[in-house]
Amino acid sequence: MSSRRTSRQQSSGVPRISDDQIIQLVSKLRQLLPELRHSRRSDKVSASKVLQETCNYIRSLHREVEDLSDRLSELLSTIDADSPEAAIIRSLLM
Amino acid sequence: MRPPPNSSTFKREFVKKWLLALQLCNHNNNINKNDVVKRKDTIKLSAEIAMASVRNGATCWSRALMAKHSSSFHVTTKPHHMPPPPPPRHYKKRVRCKKIIKRSRRCCHNRSAAAAVVRRKTAVLRKLVPGGELMDDEASLIRETLDYVMSLRAQVDVMRRLARASDCVAMCNIV
């Protein structure tokens, strides 16, 4: 079995996920988060903080989808995709 | 994992699919036009399906969402260029490798306390991202999260613009 910490590649040819890669992914996540994006680059933000903010952000996006669905259900009296209102809306969105 | 389309392409595709999904949902469910609650559920469901469908099976989260809704939606999806899911044995090897690494780290107490916090947060994240509980390694989970967050943001942006547009249309109708 070659799945040892020191070996760079597993025998199946799949590269081991390095800690560096995880750090890079976490920093990409940080760029997406409105709370953390504007903090100075030199500030070290822990992985757990990034994960926490990500969870908070996803929850707030879900809440926003709920609220917008509520609002749209009241605003849109018909959801017929062929209606003239839908055509207007489509042209405003695209 | 295929990289996501750029934001405006995603939004265009999303709008097309959303309008189609709304039409299909209406047709399947015969919604009473005065039933606001049902209409809200339809809007939310069709938006979720449209968002997943734009990614077209290229990500685990989109596959999980399509699977979740396939029974209520009565539409079979035919993803065009669906990459094969990663073979399970690679995941098992990675999990074993990670377990060995995690075990050897446990001897360092400070690190293990921090690692425990990260594990807890990761577990919460797994519940929030569709299909998260099926992903064994952290890197996949984070990649899926990145893609999911970008898609969610685009979805929210389109819905916001639609709400504003509907407001405008409603005001024009009054005037």
GROMACS .gro file of C-alpha atoms in nm:
model
  269
    1MET     CA    1   0.000   0.000   0.000
    2SER     CA    2   0.148   0.326  -0.103
    3SER     CA    3  -0.090   0.563   0.071
    4ARG     CA    4   0.172   0.708   0.299
    5ARG     CA    5   0.205   1.067   0.402
    6THR     CA    6   0.546   1.101   0.242
    7SER     CA    7   0.452   0.965  -0.099
    8ARG     CA    8   0.349   1.232  -0.342
    9GLN     CA    9   0.111   1.020  -0.541
   10GLN     CA   10  -0.110   0.726  -0.464
   11SER     CA   11  -0.068   0.417  -0.671
   12SER     CA   12  -0.401   0.486  -0.845
   13GLY     CA   13  -0.253   0.804  -0.994
   14VAL     CA   14  -0.476   1.041  -0.795
   15PRO     CA   15  -0.262   1.314  -0.636
   16ARG     CA   16  -0.285   1.351  -0.261
   17ILE     CA   17  -0.474   1.662  -0.155
   18SER     CA   18  -0.213   1.878   0.010
   19ASP     CA   19  -0.270   2.120   0.292
   20ASP     CA   20  -0.159   2.396   0.056
   21GLN     CA   21  -0.442   2.317  -0.180
   22ILE     CA   22  -0.688   2.332   0.103
   23ILE     CA   23  -0.542   2.665   0.213
   24GLN     CA   24  -0.580   2.797  -0.142
   25LEU     CA   25  -0.941   2.681  -0.160
   26VAL     CA   26  -1.017   2.840   0.176
   27SER     CA   27  -0.867   3.169   0.059
   28LYS     CA   28  -1.087   3.158  -0.253
   29LEU     CA   29  -1.384   3.108  -0.026
   30ARG     CA   30  -1.274   3.407   0.175
   31GLN     CA   31  -1.281   3.623  -0.141
   32LEU     CA   32  -1.646   3.538  -0.186
   33LEU     CA   33  -1.759   3.635   0.159
   34PRO     CA   34  -1.871   3.995   0.197
   35GLU     CA   35  -1.777   4.004   0.566
   36LEU     CA   36  -1.419   3.899   0.514
   37ARG     CA   37  -1.340   4.022   0.165
   38HIS     CA   38  -1.271   4.376   0.272
   39SER     CA   39  -1.037   4.293   0.556
   40ARG     CA   40  -0.672   4.357   0.488
   41ARG     CA   41  -0.485   4.080   0.313
   42SER     CA   42  -0.225   4.070   0.585
   43ASP     CA   43  -0.488   3.980   0.842
   44LYS     CA   44  -0.476   3.613   0.913
   45VAL     CA   45  -0.821   3.468   0.920
   46SER     CA   46  -0.849   3.122   1.059
   47ALA     CA   47  -1.004   2.843   0.856
   48SER     CA   48  -1.274   2.800   1.116
   49LYS     CA   49  -1.371   3.167   1.084
   50VAL     CA   50  -1.394   3.134   0.706
   51LEU     CA   51  -1.609   2.823   0.743
   52GLN     CA   52  -1.830   2.996   0.998
   53GLU     CA   53  -1.876   3.299   0.773
   54THR     CA   54  -1.948   3.072   0.478
   55CYS     CA   55  -2.222   2.896   0.672
   56ASN     CA   56  -2.367   3.232   0.780
   57TYR     CA   57  -2.353   3.360   0.424
   58ILE     CA   58  -2.524   3.053   0.277
   59ARG     CA   59  -2.797   3.080   0.541
   60SER     CA   60  -2.850   3.448   0.459
   61LEU     CA   61  -2.870   3.367   0.087
   62HIS     CA   62  -3.130   3.099   0.159
   63ARG     CA   63  -3.328   3.350   0.365
   64GLU     CA   64  -3.311   3.600   0.085
   65VAL     CA   65  -3.442   3.342  -0.161
   66GLU     CA   66  -3.734   3.279   0.077
   67ASP     CA   67  -3.812   3.651   0.106
   68LEU     CA   68  -3.781   3.712  -0.267
   69SER     CA   69  -4.005   3.412  -0.341
   70ASP     CA   70  -4.263   3.562  -0.104
   71ARG     CA   71  -4.240   3.900  -0.272
   72LEU     CA   72  -4.252   3.756  -0.622
   73SER     CA   73  -4.554   3.540  -0.544
   74GLU     CA   74  -4.743   3.855  -0.455
   75LEU     CA   75  -4.610   4.064  -0.743
   76LEU     CA   76  -4.657   3.813  -1.020
   77SER     CA   77  -5.025   3.762  -1.071
   78THR     CA   78  -4.966   3.521  -1.351
   79ILE     CA   79  -4.661   3.304  -1.405
   80ASP     CA   80  -4.759   3.216  -1.755
   81ALA     CA   81  -4.435   3.228  -1.952
   82ASP     CA   82  -4.625   3.332  -2.265
   83SER     CA   83  -4.791   3.631  -2.110
   84PRO     CA   84  -4.691   3.983  -2.219
   85GLU     CA   85  -4.575   4.057  -1.864
   86ALA     CA   86  -4.329   3.771  -1.880
   87ALA     CA   87  -4.195   3.906  -2.210
   88ILE     CA   88  -4.143   4.251  -2.060
   89ILE     CA   89  -3.975   4.103  -1.756
   90ARG     CA   90  -3.752   3.885  -1.970
   91SER     CA   91  -3.638   4.180  -2.176
   92LEU     CA   92  -3.567   4.381  -1.862
   93LEU     CA   93  -3.361   4.100  -1.714
   94MET     CA   94  -3.149   4.001  -2.013
   95MET     CA   95  -1.567   1.948  -1.193
   96ARG     CA   96  -1.637   2.167  -1.493
   97PRO     CA   97  -1.572   2.535  -1.409
   98PRO     CA   98  -1.887   2.746  -1.372
   99PRO     CA   99  -2.000   2.963  -1.666
  100ASN     CA  100  -1.928   3.331  -1.616
  101SER     CA  101  -2.183   3.521  -1.414
  102SER     CA  102  -2.383   3.682  -1.697
  103THR     CA  103  -2.397   3.356  -1.896
  104PHE     CA  104  -2.515   3.178  -1.583
  105LYS     CA  105  -2.787   3.436  -1.525
  106ARG     CA  106  -2.909   3.420  -1.885
  107GLU     CA  107  -2.927   3.042  -1.874
  108PHE     CA  108  -3.090   3.057  -1.532
  109VAL     CA  109  -3.368   3.292  -1.649
  110LYS     CA  110  -3.445   3.071  -1.950
  111LYS     CA  111  -3.464   2.758  -1.741
  112TRP     CA  112  -3.654   2.926  -1.463
  113LEU     CA  113  -3.931   3.048  -1.691
  114LEU     CA  114  -3.953   2.701  -1.843
  115ALA     CA  115  -3.956   2.535  -1.500
  116LEU     CA  116  -4.231   2.773  -1.382
  117GLN     CA  117  -4.439   2.683  -1.684
  118LEU     CA  118  -4.387   2.311  -1.624
  119CYS     CA  119  -4.464   2.339  -1.253
  120ASN     CA  120  -4.783   2.526  -1.330
  121HIS     CA  121  -4.883   2.271  -1.586
  122ASN     CA  122  -4.809   1.977  -1.357
  123ASN     CA  123  -4.969   2.119  -1.045
  124ASN     CA  124  -5.265   2.323  -1.177
  125ILE     CA  125  -5.208   2.601  -0.932
  126ASN     CA  126  -5.501   2.816  -0.839
  127LYS     CA  127  -5.394   3.168  -0.931
  128ASN     CA  128  -5.514   3.298  -0.596
  129ASP     CA  129  -5.313   3.051  -0.391
  130VAL     CA  130  -5.023   3.271  -0.284
  131VAL     CA  131  -4.851   3.012  -0.066
  132LYS     CA  132  -4.853   2.753  -0.342
  133ARG     CA  133  -4.727   3.013  -0.587
  134LYS     CA  134  -4.439   3.100  -0.356
  135ASP     CA  135  -4.342   2.734  -0.326
  136THR     CA  136  -4.356   2.699  -0.701
  137ILE     CA  137  -4.135   3.001  -0.754
  138LYS     CA  138  -3.881   2.875  -0.502
  139LEU     CA  139  -3.882   2.519  -0.630
  140SER     CA  140  -3.852   2.614  -0.994
  141ALA     CA  141  -3.569   2.860  -0.916
  142GLU     CA  142  -3.380   2.588  -0.732
  143ILE     CA  143  -3.425   2.341  -1.015
  144ALA     CA  144  -3.322   2.601  -1.273
  145MET     CA  145  -3.006   2.687  -1.076
  146ALA     CA  146  -2.909   2.320  -1.052
  147SER     CA  147  -2.996   2.257  -1.415
  148VAL     CA  148  -2.766   2.533  -1.540
  149ARG     CA  149  -2.471   2.342  -1.390
  150ASN     CA  150  -2.608   2.041  -1.572
  151GLY     CA  151  -2.479   1.768  -1.344
  152ALA     CA  152  -2.123   1.897  -1.343
  153THR     CA  153  -2.124   1.937  -0.966
  154CYS     CA  154  -2.231   1.716  -0.680
  155TRP     CA  155  -2.459   1.982  -0.533
  156SER     CA  156  -2.649   2.024  -0.862
  157ARG     CA  157  -2.692   1.648  -0.896
  158ALA     CA  158  -2.816   1.629  -0.537
  159LEU     CA  159  -3.073   1.906  -0.596
  160MET     CA  160  -3.199   1.746  -0.919
  161ALA     CA  161  -3.231   1.411  -0.743
  162LYS     CA  162  -3.416   1.575  -0.453
  163HIS     CA  163  -3.672   1.736  -0.681
  164SER     CA  164  -3.704   1.475  -0.954
  165SER     CA  165  -3.998   1.302  -0.787
  166SER     CA  166  -4.198   1.622  -0.734
  167PHE     CA  167  -4.113   1.766  -1.071
  168HIS     CA  168  -4.197   1.478  -1.311
  169VAL     CA  169  -3.926   1.579  -1.554
  170THR     CA  170  -3.641   1.354  -1.652
  171THR     CA  171  -3.320   1.545  -1.692
  172LYS     CA  172  -3.077   1.463  -1.964
  173PRO     CA  173  -2.752   1.633  -1.884
  174HIS     CA  174  -2.556   1.698  -2.199
  175HIS     CA  175  -2.195   1.662  -2.102
  176MET     CA  176  -2.219   1.501  -1.765
  177PRO     CA  177  -1.878   1.395  -1.646
  178PRO     CA  178  -1.871   1.057  -1.476
  179PRO     CA  179  -1.885   1.078  -1.097
  180PRO     CA  180  -1.549   1.003  -0.935
  181PRO     CA  181  -1.507   0.632  -0.872
  182PRO     CA  182  -1.579   0.551  -0.506
  183ARG     CA  183  -1.255   0.365  -0.442
  184HIS     CA  184  -1.055   0.687  -0.488
  185TYR     CA  185  -1.264   0.847  -0.218
  186LYS     CA  186  -1.208   0.549   0.010
  187LYS     CA  187  -0.833   0.570  -0.043
  188ARG     CA  188  -0.838   0.942   0.027
  189VAL     CA  189  -1.047   0.893   0.340
  190ARG     CA  190  -0.803   0.625   0.468
  191CYS     CA  191  -0.511   0.852   0.390
  192LYS     CA  192  -0.680   1.143   0.568
  193LYS     CA  193  -0.762   0.923   0.867
  194ILE     CA  194  -0.396   0.827   0.901
  195ILE     CA  195  -0.295   1.192   0.880
  196LYS     CA  196  -0.563   1.293   1.132
  197ARG     CA  197  -0.455   1.018   1.371
  198SER     CA  198  -0.093   1.127   1.365
  199ARG     CA  199  -0.196   1.484   1.430
  200ARG     CA  200  -0.387   1.394   1.740
  201CYS     CA  201  -0.067   1.377   1.941
  202CYS     CA  202  -0.036   1.755   1.915
  203HIS     CA  203  -0.301   1.892   2.151
  204ASN     CA  204  -0.328   2.253   2.032
  205ARG     CA  205  -0.362   2.144   1.673
  206SER     CA  206  -0.622   1.886   1.760
  207ALA     CA  207  -0.837   2.143   1.941
  208ALA     CA  208  -0.829   2.369   1.634
  209ALA     CA  209  -0.887   2.070   1.408
  210ALA     CA  210  -1.192   1.975   1.616
  211VAL     CA  211  -1.337   2.323   1.564
  212VAL     CA  212  -1.273   2.302   1.190
  213ARG     CA  213  -1.433   1.956   1.181
  214ARG     CA  214  -1.742   2.092   1.360
  215LYS     CA  215  -1.777   2.386   1.119
  216THR     CA  216  -1.719   2.154   0.825
  217ALA     CA  217  -2.000   1.930   0.949
  218VAL     CA  218  -2.234   2.230   0.959
  219LEU     CA  219  -2.129   2.326   0.608
  220ARG     CA  220  -2.198   1.974   0.484
  221LYS     CA  221  -2.559   2.012   0.593
  222LEU     CA  222  -2.598   2.347   0.415
  223VAL     CA  223  -2.452   2.247   0.079
  224PRO     CA  224  -2.675   2.001  -0.110
  225GLY     CA  225  -2.503   1.665  -0.136
  226GLY     CA  226  -2.246   1.779   0.119
  227GLU     CA  227  -2.290   1.475   0.333
  228LEU     CA  228  -2.181   1.255   0.043
  229MET     CA  229  -1.843   1.423   0.012
  230ASP     CA  230  -1.571   1.258   0.210
  231ASP     CA  231  -1.277   1.488   0.158
  232GLU     CA  232  -1.261   1.852   0.257
  233ALA     CA  233  -1.117   1.976  -0.071
  234SER     CA  234  -1.420   1.851  -0.269
  235LEU     CA  235  -1.654   2.000  -0.012
  236ILE     CA  236  -1.485   2.340  -0.037
  237ARG     CA  237  -1.483   2.331  -0.419
  238GLU     CA  238  -1.851   2.241  -0.422
  239THR     CA  239  -1.920   2.516  -0.168
  240LEU     CA  240  -1.744   2.774  -0.387
  241ASP     CA  241  -1.950   2.672  -0.689
  242TYR     CA  242  -2.274   2.655  -0.490
  243VAL     CA  243  -2.225   2.998  -0.333
  244MET     CA  244  -2.152   3.156  -0.674
  245SER     CA  245  -2.464   2.995  -0.823
  246LEU     CA  246  -2.680   3.097  -0.525
  247ARG     CA  247  -2.560   3.456  -0.554
  248ALA     CA  248  -2.646   3.466  -0.923
  249GLN     CA  249  -2.989   3.318  -0.848
  250VAL     CA  250  -3.054   3.578  -0.578
  251ASP     CA  251  -2.939   3.856  -0.810
  252VAL     CA  252  -3.178   3.749  -1.085
  253MET     CA  253  -3.467   3.716  -0.840
  254ARG     CA  254  -3.395   4.062  -0.700
  255ARG     CA  255  -3.394   4.213  -1.047
  256LEU     CA  256  -3.716   4.032  -1.131
  257ALA     CA  257  -3.879   4.168  -0.816
  258ARG     CA  258  -3.767   4.520  -0.911
  259ALA     CA  259  -3.883   4.470  -1.271
  260SER     CA  260  -4.221   4.342  -1.151
  261ASP     CA  261  -4.250   4.647  -0.927
  262CYS     CA  262  -4.187   4.869  -1.232
  263VAL     CA  263  -4.440   4.681  -1.443
  264ALA     CA  264  -4.698   4.698  -1.164
  265MET     CA  265  -4.640   5.073  -1.126
  266CYS     CA  266  -4.672   5.125  -1.503
  267ASN     CA  267  -5.001   4.939  -1.498
  268ILE     CA  268  -5.136   5.168  -1.228
  269VAL     CA  269  -5.029   5.491  -1.403
   0.00000   0.00000   0.00000
